[in-house]
Amino acid sequence: MYEQHWRYMSRIIELGDGPNVYARYNTNLSRIEYRGVNLYESILSQLRDWQICASLDGTGRTGEYIRTGLNYESWLENFKEGLKYSRHPRQMRIDFTLTLPGLFEVENISNLGNELGVDILAKVVFAFSPNIILSPLALPRPILNRIVDQLLPHTRGAMQDILMQLKNRPTFAEQWPDTYQEGLSFGKRCLLRVEEIRQDKFTLADILKQDPEIYEWYENIPT
C-alpha cells in the first residue's frame, strides 16, 4: 500500500471520523505495519466496520510460484493477526484465484479456510485467448473433468461452485479449435521465459508432476 494510505487513514482516525467509515481492502497482506502504524490495531479497529479480502492462490512453494513476491508464512502470520481483531466472519476472508497449478492447491486452501474458520472468495483466472497456459481451461476436457470430480468432495461454498462451473465452461480446445494448439505453444514459451527471468528453481513442471497425466500433457506441448 502506498505511503499515502497510511497517512490518510491515520488522519481519519485523528479527526475522530473512524466510527463513520467502512473500509474494504483487497490486499496480498505483504505489509500490515508502516512506520509504527499497524493496519489492524491503529486503523481498522477504529472504524465502524471493515473487510479484508486477502489474496492467496496457493500455499507453500506452489503459492509462492504462482504469485511472485509471496512469502506464505508471512502471509499466514499477517492473516492470523487480523483474526484477533475480527468481530464477524465477513471481516477476514481468503480471496483465491484458481489457476492451472492452483488445481493442486484447492484442497489445501479449502482446509486452510476450515482451519482458520473463514470464508473463501473464489474465481477462475481470466483467459481471453488460448495462450493463457496458467488457466485450468487449457487442459483437455477429459483431464479437467477428472480433476474436478476428484476435488469436488473436498470443497464447499464458492470453491465448489467454481469447480462445477469448469465442467460447463468451454475449454481452450472447445472455444478455439483452430488456434488453441498454437496458443498453448506460445503460452508455454512465454512461461518458460518468465521462469528463466525469475530464476525459478521450482517450476510449473515440478508442480504438474503431482499428476502424471497432466505432466505428460504439458511436456508434449511443443515450444
PDB file of C-alpha atoms in Angstrom:
ATOM      1  CA  MET A   1       0.000   0.000   0.000  1.00  0.00           C
ATOM      2  CA  TYR A   2       1.188   3.489  -0.845  1.00  0.00           C
ATOM      3  CA  GLU A   3       2.588   5.748   1.861  1.00  0.00           C
ATOM      4  CA  GLN A   4      -0.446   7.994   1.358  1.00  0.00           C
ATOM      5  CA  HIS A   5      -2.744   5.199   2.519  1.00  0.00           C
ATOM      6  CA  TRP A   6      -1.164   5.084   5.953  1.00  0.00           C
ATOM      7  CA  ARG A   7      -1.106   8.866   6.219  1.00  0.00           C
ATOM      8  CA  TYR A   8      -4.685   9.453   5.075  1.00  0.00           C
ATOM      9  CA  MET A   9      -6.202   6.647   7.142  1.00  0.00           C
ATOM     10  CA  SER A  10      -4.303   7.786  10.221  1.00  0.00           C
ATOM     11  CA  ARG A  11      -5.629  11.300   9.664  1.00  0.00           C
ATOM     12  CA  ILE A  12      -9.203   9.996   9.512  1.00  0.00           C
ATOM     13  CA  ILE A  13      -8.691   8.384  12.913  1.00  0.00           C
ATOM     14  CA  GLU A  14      -7.089  11.532  14.341  1.00  0.00           C
ATOM     15  CA  LEU A  15     -10.078  13.614  13.250  1.00  0.00           C
ATOM     16  CA  GLY A  16     -12.444  11.234  15.038  1.00  0.00           C
ATOM     17  CA  ASP A  17     -14.211  10.142  11.860  1.00  0.00           C
ATOM     18  CA  GLY A  18     -13.417   6.432  12.237  1.00  0.00           C
ATOM     19  CA  PRO A  19     -16.895   5.487  13.555  1.00  0.00           C
ATOM     20  CA  ASN A  20     -18.395   6.801  10.286  1.00  0.00           C
ATOM     21  CA  VAL A  21     -16.095   4.864   7.955  1.00  0.00           C
ATOM     22  CA  TYR A  22     -16.381   1.437   6.316  1.00  0.00           C
ATOM     23  CA  ALA A  23     -13.192   0.175   4.608  1.00  0.00           C
ATOM     24  CA  ARG A  24     -12.717  -2.758   2.239  1.00  0.00           C
ATOM     25  CA  TYR A  25      -9.232  -3.955   1.295  1.00  0.00           C
ATOM     26  CA  ASN A  26      -8.081  -6.251  -1.492  1.00  0.00           C
ATOM     27  CA  THR A  27      -4.524  -6.970  -0.418  1.00  0.00           C
ATOM     28  CA  ASN A  28      -1.763  -9.562  -0.590  1.00  0.00           C
ATOM     29  CA  LEU A  29      -1.024  -8.853   3.093  1.00  0.00           C
ATOM     30  CA  SER A  30       2.666  -8.348   2.455  1.00  0.00           C
ATOM     31  CA  ARG A  31       2.662  -5.377   4.845  1.00  0.00           C
ATOM     32  CA  ILE A  32       0.433  -4.688   7.832  1.00  0.00           C
ATOM     33  CA  GLU A  33       2.632  -2.108   9.558  1.00  0.00           C
ATOM     34  CA  TYR A  34       4.297   1.076   8.331  1.00  0.00           C
ATOM     35  CA  ARG A  35       6.343   3.468  10.458  1.00  0.00           C
ATOM     36  CA  GLY A  36       4.709   2.346  13.670  1.00  0.00           C
ATOM     37  CA  VAL A  37       1.163   2.335  12.263  1.00  0.00           C
ATOM     38  CA  ASN A  38      -0.462  -1.112  12.470  1.00  0.00           C
ATOM     39  CA  LEU A  39      -3.224  -1.787   9.942  1.00  0.00           C
ATOM     40  CA  TYR A  40      -5.383  -3.715  12.390  1.00  0.00           C
ATOM     41  CA  GLU A  41      -4.759  -2.010  15.718  1.00  0.00           C
ATOM     42  CA  SER A  42      -4.123   1.571  14.621  1.00  0.00           C
ATOM     43  CA  ILE A  43      -6.628   1.804  11.765  1.00  0.00           C
ATOM     44  CA  LEU A  44      -9.218  -0.933  11.266  1.00  0.00           C
ATOM     45  CA  SER A  45     -10.123  -1.376  14.926  1.00  0.00           C
ATOM     46  CA  GLN A  46     -11.014   2.335  14.992  1.00  0.00           C
ATOM     47  CA  LEU A  47     -13.517   2.090  12.095  1.00  0.00           C
ATOM     48  CA  ARG A  48     -17.232   1.377  12.061  1.00  0.00           C
ATOM     49  CA  ASP A  49     -16.624  -1.765  10.037  1.00  0.00           C
ATOM     50  CA  TRP A  50     -14.079  -3.201   7.621  1.00  0.00           C
ATOM     51  CA  GLN A  51     -13.293  -6.140   5.376  1.00  0.00           C
ATOM     52  CA  ILE A  52     -10.013  -7.739   4.312  1.00  0.00           C
ATOM     53  CA  CYS A  53     -10.039  -9.832   1.114  1.00  0.00           C
ATOM     54  CA  ALA A  54      -6.591 -11.407   1.360  1.00  0.00           C
ATOM     55  CA  SER A  55      -5.291 -12.725  -1.956  1.00  0.00           C
ATOM     56  CA  LEU A  56      -3.848 -16.246  -1.851  1.00  0.00           C
ATOM     57  CA  ASP A  57      -3.625 -18.544  -4.894  1.00  0.00           C
ATOM     58  CA  GLY A  58      -1.871 -21.453  -3.195  1.00  0.00           C
ATOM     59  CA  THR A  59       0.004 -22.449  -0.084  1.00  0.00           C
ATOM     60  CA  GLY A  60       3.715 -23.015   0.439  1.00  0.00           C
ATOM     61  CA  ARG A  61       6.051 -23.220  -2.557  1.00  0.00           C
ATOM     62  CA  THR A  62       3.206 -23.542  -5.055  1.00  0.00           C
ATOM     63  CA  GLY A  63       1.543 -20.373  -3.842  1.00  0.00           C
ATOM     64  CA  GLU A  64       4.879 -18.551  -3.943  1.00  0.00           C
ATOM     65  CA  TYR A  65       5.423 -19.763  -7.525  1.00  0.00           C
ATOM     66  CA  ILE A  66       2.019 -18.539  -8.697  1.00  0.00           C
ATOM     67  CA  ARG A  67       2.218 -15.137  -7.003  1.00  0.00           C
ATOM     68  CA  THR A  68       5.636 -13.521  -7.313  1.00  0.00           C
ATOM     69  CA  GLY A  69       6.791 -11.974  -4.057  1.00  0.00           C
ATOM     70  CA  LEU A  70       4.514 -14.016  -1.809  1.00  0.00           C
ATOM     71  CA  ASN A  71       6.038 -15.263   1.426  1.00  0.00           C
ATOM     72  CA  TYR A  72       3.445 -17.786   2.530  1.00  0.00           C
ATOM     73  CA  GLU A  73       4.500 -17.974   6.178  1.00  0.00           C
ATOM     74  CA  SER A  74       4.475 -14.179   6.444  1.00  0.00           C
ATOM     75  CA  TRP A  75       1.043 -14.050   4.759  1.00  0.00           C
ATOM     76  CA  LEU A  76      -0.324 -16.597   7.208  1.00  0.00           C
ATOM     77  CA  GLU A  77       1.078 -14.735  10.199  1.00  0.00           C
ATOM     78  CA  ASN A  78      -0.421 -11.458   8.979  1.00  0.00           C
ATOM     79  CA  PHE A  79      -3.792 -13.091   8.340  1.00  0.00           C
ATOM     80  CA  LYS A  80      -3.920 -14.656  11.787  1.00  0.00           C
ATOM     81  CA  GLU A  81      -3.073 -11.267  13.278  1.00  0.00           C
ATOM     82  CA  GLY A  82      -6.183  -9.866  11.592  1.00  0.00           C
ATOM     83  CA  LEU A  83      -8.352 -12.604  13.086  1.00  0.00           C
ATOM     84  CA  LYS A  84      -7.520 -11.265  16.548  1.00  0.00           C
ATOM     85  CA  TYR A  85      -9.327  -8.038  15.640  1.00  0.00           C
ATOM     86  CA  SER A  86     -12.163  -9.575  13.628  1.00  0.00           C
ATOM     87  CA  ARG A  87     -15.663  -9.115  15.067  1.00  0.00           C
ATOM     88  CA  HIS A  88     -17.656 -11.042  12.470  1.00  0.00           C
ATOM     89  CA  PRO A  89     -16.974 -13.581   9.664  1.00  0.00           C
ATOM     90  CA  ARG A  90     -17.029 -11.111   6.755  1.00  0.00           C
ATOM     91  CA  GLN A  91     -14.071  -9.113   8.062  1.00  0.00           C
ATOM     92  CA  MET A  92     -11.343 -11.644   7.199  1.00  0.00           C
ATOM     93  CA  ARG A  93     -11.681 -13.743   4.044  1.00  0.00           C
ATOM     94  CA  ILE A  94      -9.340 -15.564   1.669  1.00  0.00           C
ATOM     95  CA  ASP A  95      -9.512 -14.356  -1.945  1.00  0.00           C
ATOM     96  CA  PHE A  96      -8.500 -17.327  -4.118  1.00  0.00           C
ATOM     97  CA  THR A  97      -7.964 -17.234  -7.897  1.00  0.00           C
ATOM     98  CA  LEU A  98      -7.940 -20.704  -9.431  1.00  0.00           C
ATOM     99  CA  THR A  99      -5.092 -21.349 -11.882  1.00  0.00           C
ATOM    100  CA  LEU A 100      -3.733 -24.493 -13.506  1.00  0.00           C
ATOM    101  CA  PRO A 101      -1.115 -25.058 -10.761  1.00  0.00           C
ATOM    102  CA  GLY A 102      -3.750 -23.898  -8.269  1.00  0.00           C
ATOM    103  CA  LEU A 103      -5.777 -27.034  -9.030  1.00  0.00           C
ATOM    104  CA  PHE A 104      -3.241 -28.801  -6.825  1.00  0.00           C
ATOM    105  CA  GLU A 105      -3.947 -26.288  -4.056  1.00  0.00           C
ATOM    106  CA  VAL A 106      -7.750 -26.396  -3.972  1.00  0.00           C
ATOM    107  CA  GLU A 107      -7.822 -28.902  -1.146  1.00  0.00           C
ATOM    108  CA  ASN A 108      -5.085 -27.083   0.798  1.00  0.00           C
ATOM    109  CA  ILE A 109      -6.870 -23.735   0.500  1.00  0.00           C
ATOM    110  CA  SER A 110     -10.183 -25.323   1.496  1.00  0.00           C
ATOM    111  CA  ASN A 111      -8.559 -26.926   4.532  1.00  0.00           C
ATOM    112  CA  LEU A 112      -6.903 -23.634   5.442  1.00  0.00           C
ATOM    113  CA  GLY A 113     -10.253 -21.846   5.327  1.00  0.00           C
ATOM    114  CA  ASN A 114     -11.756 -24.502   7.599  1.00  0.00           C
ATOM    115  CA  GLU A 115      -8.793 -24.343   9.972  1.00  0.00           C
ATOM    116  CA  LEU A 116      -8.955 -20.555  10.257  1.00  0.00           C
ATOM    117  CA  GLY A 117     -12.746 -20.502  10.344  1.00  0.00           C
ATOM    118  CA  VAL A 118     -13.080 -18.085   7.407  1.00  0.00           C
ATOM    119  CA  ASP A 119     -14.926 -17.989   4.105  1.00  0.00           C
ATOM    120  CA  ILE A 120     -13.194 -18.280   0.745  1.00  0.00           C
ATOM    121  CA  LEU A 121     -13.928 -15.993  -2.174  1.00  0.00           C
ATOM    122  CA  ALA A 122     -13.129 -17.922  -5.346  1.00  0.00           C
ATOM    123  CA  LYS A 123     -12.808 -17.143  -9.044  1.00  0.00           C
ATOM    124  CA  VAL A 124     -11.022 -18.554 -12.102  1.00  0.00           C
ATOM    125  CA  VAL A 125      -8.106 -16.713 -13.706  1.00  0.00           C
ATOM    126  CA  PHE A 126      -9.177 -14.706 -16.763  1.00  0.00           C
ATOM    127  CA  ALA A 127      -8.433 -16.252 -20.149  1.00  0.00           C
ATOM    128  CA  PHE A 128      -9.271 -14.288 -23.291  1.00  0.00           C
ATOM    129  CA  SER A 129      -7.038 -16.332 -25.603  1.00  0.00           C
ATOM    130  CA  PRO A 130      -5.616 -19.880 -25.718  1.00  0.00           C
ATOM    131  CA  ASN A 131      -2.108 -18.730 -24.779  1.00  0.00           C
ATOM    132  CA  ILE A 132      -3.035 -18.331 -21.093  1.00  0.00           C
ATOM    133  CA  ILE A 133      -1.440 -21.624 -20.169  1.00  0.00           C
ATOM    134  CA  LEU A 134      -1.865 -20.965 -16.434  1.00  0.00           C
ATOM    135  CA  SER A 135      -5.629 -21.330 -16.841  1.00  0.00           C
ATOM    136  CA  PRO A 136      -7.215 -24.670 -15.871  1.00  0.00           C
ATOM    137  CA  LEU A 137      -9.223 -24.344 -19.100  1.00  0.00           C
ATOM    138  CA  ALA A 138      -6.008 -25.021 -21.011  1.00  0.00           C
ATOM    139  CA  LEU A 139      -6.397 -28.671 -20.025  1.00  0.00           C
ATOM    140  CA  PRO A 140      -8.114 -31.178 -22.315  1.00  0.00           C
ATOM    141  CA  ARG A 141     -11.734 -31.781 -21.297  1.00  0.00           C
ATOM    142  CA  PRO A 142     -11.299 -35.401 -20.045  1.00  0.00           C
ATOM    143  CA  ILE A 143      -8.397 -34.452 -17.782  1.00  0.00           C
ATOM    144  CA  LEU A 144     -10.143 -31.328 -16.471  1.00  0.00           C
ATOM    145  CA  ASN A 145     -13.340 -33.223 -15.650  1.00  0.00           C
ATOM    146  CA  ARG A 146     -11.376 -35.955 -13.868  1.00  0.00           C
ATOM    147  CA  ILE A 147      -9.563 -33.433 -11.679  1.00  0.00           C
ATOM    148  CA  VAL A 148     -12.772 -31.548 -10.892  1.00  0.00           C
ATOM    149  CA  ASP A 149     -14.545 -34.761  -9.910  1.00  0.00           C
ATOM    150  CA  GLN A 150     -11.658 -35.642  -7.592  1.00  0.00           C
ATOM    151  CA  LEU A 151     -11.744 -32.236  -5.909  1.00  0.00           C
ATOM    152  CA  LEU A 152     -15.477 -31.662  -5.504  1.00  0.00           C
ATOM    153  CA  PRO A 153     -15.931 -33.897  -2.429  1.00  0.00           C
ATOM    154  CA  HIS A 154     -13.260 -31.884  -0.590  1.00  0.00           C
ATOM    155  CA  THR A 155     -14.788 -28.449  -1.184  1.00  0.00           C
ATOM    156  CA  ARG A 156     -17.797 -26.356  -0.248  1.00  0.00           C
ATOM    157  CA  GLY A 157     -19.339 -22.973  -0.978  1.00  0.00           C
ATOM    158  CA  ALA A 158     -17.688 -20.712  -3.528  1.00  0.00           C
ATOM    159  CA  MET A 159     -14.809 -23.115  -4.133  1.00  0.00           C
ATOM    160  CA  GLN A 160     -17.216 -25.879  -5.048  1.00  0.00           C
ATOM    161  CA  ASP A 161     -19.178 -23.506  -7.270  1.00  0.00           C
ATOM    162  CA  ILE A 162     -16.214 -22.510  -9.445  1.00  0.00           C
ATOM    163  CA  LEU A 163     -15.194 -26.141  -9.848  1.00  0.00           C
ATOM    164  CA  MET A 164     -18.682 -27.016 -11.043  1.00  0.00           C
ATOM    165  CA  GLN A 165     -18.555 -24.086 -13.469  1.00  0.00           C
ATOM    166  CA  LEU A 166     -15.410 -25.549 -15.050  1.00  0.00           C
ATOM    167  CA  LYS A 167     -17.426 -28.536 -16.195  1.00  0.00           C
ATOM    168  CA  ASN A 168     -19.740 -26.226 -18.157  1.00  0.00           C
ATOM    169  CA  ARG A 169     -17.304 -23.589 -19.398  1.00  0.00           C
ATOM    170  CA  PRO A 170     -15.647 -24.286 -22.768  1.00  0.00           C
ATOM    171  CA  THR A 171     -12.020 -25.362 -22.637  1.00  0.00           C
ATOM    172  CA  PHE A 172      -9.479 -23.744 -24.944  1.00  0.00           C
ATOM    173  CA  ALA A 173      -9.801 -26.648 -27.362  1.00  0.00           C
ATOM    174  CA  GLU A 174     -13.588 -26.219 -27.439  1.00  0.00           C
ATOM    175  CA  GLN A 175     -13.551 -22.424 -27.687  1.00  0.00           C
ATOM    176  CA  TRP A 176     -10.662 -22.023 -30.158  1.00  0.00           C
ATOM    177  CA  PRO A 177     -10.453 -25.351 -32.032  1.00  0.00           C
ATOM    178  CA  ASP A 178      -8.340 -23.922 -34.856  1.00  0.00           C
ATOM    179  CA  THR A 179      -5.796 -21.961 -32.830  1.00  0.00           C
ATOM    180  CA  TYR A 180      -5.574 -23.461 -29.349  1.00  0.00           C
ATOM    181  CA  GLN A 181      -2.539 -25.681 -30.079  1.00  0.00           C
ATOM    182  CA  GLU A 182      -0.598 -22.715 -31.429  1.00  0.00           C
ATOM    183  CA  GLY A 183      -1.774 -20.644 -28.467  1.00  0.00           C
ATOM    184  CA  LEU A 184      -0.619 -23.244 -25.933  1.00  0.00           C
ATOM    185  CA  SER A 185       2.810 -23.391 -27.564  1.00  0.00           C
ATOM    186  CA  PHE A 186       3.146 -19.610 -27.441  1.00  0.00           C
ATOM    187  CA  GLY A 187       1.936 -19.530 -23.842  1.00  0.00           C
ATOM    188  CA  LYS A 188       4.419 -22.194 -22.792  1.00  0.00           C
ATOM    189  CA  ARG A 189       7.298 -20.334 -24.430  1.00  0.00           C
ATOM    190  CA  CYS A 190       6.338 -17.162 -22.572  1.00  0.00           C
ATOM    191  CA  LEU A 191       6.037 -19.044 -19.296  1.00  0.00           C
ATOM    192  CA  LEU A 192       9.436 -20.692 -19.675  1.00  0.00           C
ATOM    193  CA  ARG A 193      10.947 -17.285 -20.374  1.00  0.00           C
ATOM    194  CA  VAL A 194       9.371 -15.851 -17.229  1.00  0.00           C
ATOM    195  CA  GLU A 195      10.705 -18.773 -15.185  1.00  0.00           C
ATOM    196  CA  GLU A 196      14.137 -18.096 -16.653  1.00  0.00           C
ATOM    197  CA  ILE A 197      13.972 -14.397 -15.765  1.00  0.00           C
ATOM    198  CA  ARG A 198      12.790 -15.165 -12.241  1.00  0.00           C
ATOM    199  CA  GLN A 199      15.449 -17.894 -11.980  1.00  0.00           C
ATOM    200  CA  ASP A 200      12.833 -20.273 -10.621  1.00  0.00           C
ATOM    201  CA  LYS A 201      14.249 -23.398  -9.058  1.00  0.00           C
ATOM    202  CA  PHE A 202      10.693 -24.653  -8.533  1.00  0.00           C
ATOM    203  CA  THR A 203       8.742 -24.557 -11.780  1.00  0.00           C
ATOM    204  CA  LEU A 204       5.330 -25.283 -13.230  1.00  0.00           C
ATOM    205  CA  ALA A 205       6.644 -28.642 -14.426  1.00  0.00           C
ATOM    206  CA  ASP A 206       7.572 -29.540 -10.845  1.00  0.00           C
ATOM    207  CA  ILE A 207       4.035 -28.744  -9.694  1.00  0.00           C
ATOM    208  CA  LEU A 208       2.363 -30.664 -12.520  1.00  0.00           C
ATOM    209  CA  LYS A 209       4.421 -33.790 -11.793  1.00  0.00           C
ATOM    210  CA  GLN A 210       1.936 -34.479  -8.998  1.00  0.00           C
ATOM    211  CA  ASP A 211      -0.418 -35.767 -11.711  1.00  0.00           C
ATOM    212  CA  PRO A 212       1.337 -37.896 -14.369  1.00  0.00           C
ATOM    213  CA  GLU A 213      -1.368 -37.335 -16.988  1.00  0.00           C
ATOM    214  CA  ILE A 214      -1.270 -33.534 -16.644  1.00  0.00           C
ATOM    215  CA  TYR A 215       2.531 -33.567 -16.625  1.00  0.00           C
ATOM    216  CA  GLU A 216       2.624 -35.640 -19.822  1.00  0.00           C
ATOM    217  CA  TRP A 217       0.176 -33.238 -21.493  1.00  0.00           C
ATOM    218  CA  TYR A 218       2.335 -30.246 -20.513  1.00  0.00           C
ATOM    219  CA  GLU A 219       5.600 -31.857 -21.604  1.00  0.00           C
ATOM    220  CA  ASN A 220       4.091 -32.703 -25.004  1.00  0.00           C
ATOM    221  CA  ILE A 221       3.211 -29.074 -25.769  1.00  0.00           C
ATOM    222  CA  PRO A 222       5.837 -28.078 -28.354  1.00  0.00           C
ATOM    223  CA  THR A 223       7.851 -24.891 -27.943  1.00  0.00           C
TER     224      THR A 223
END
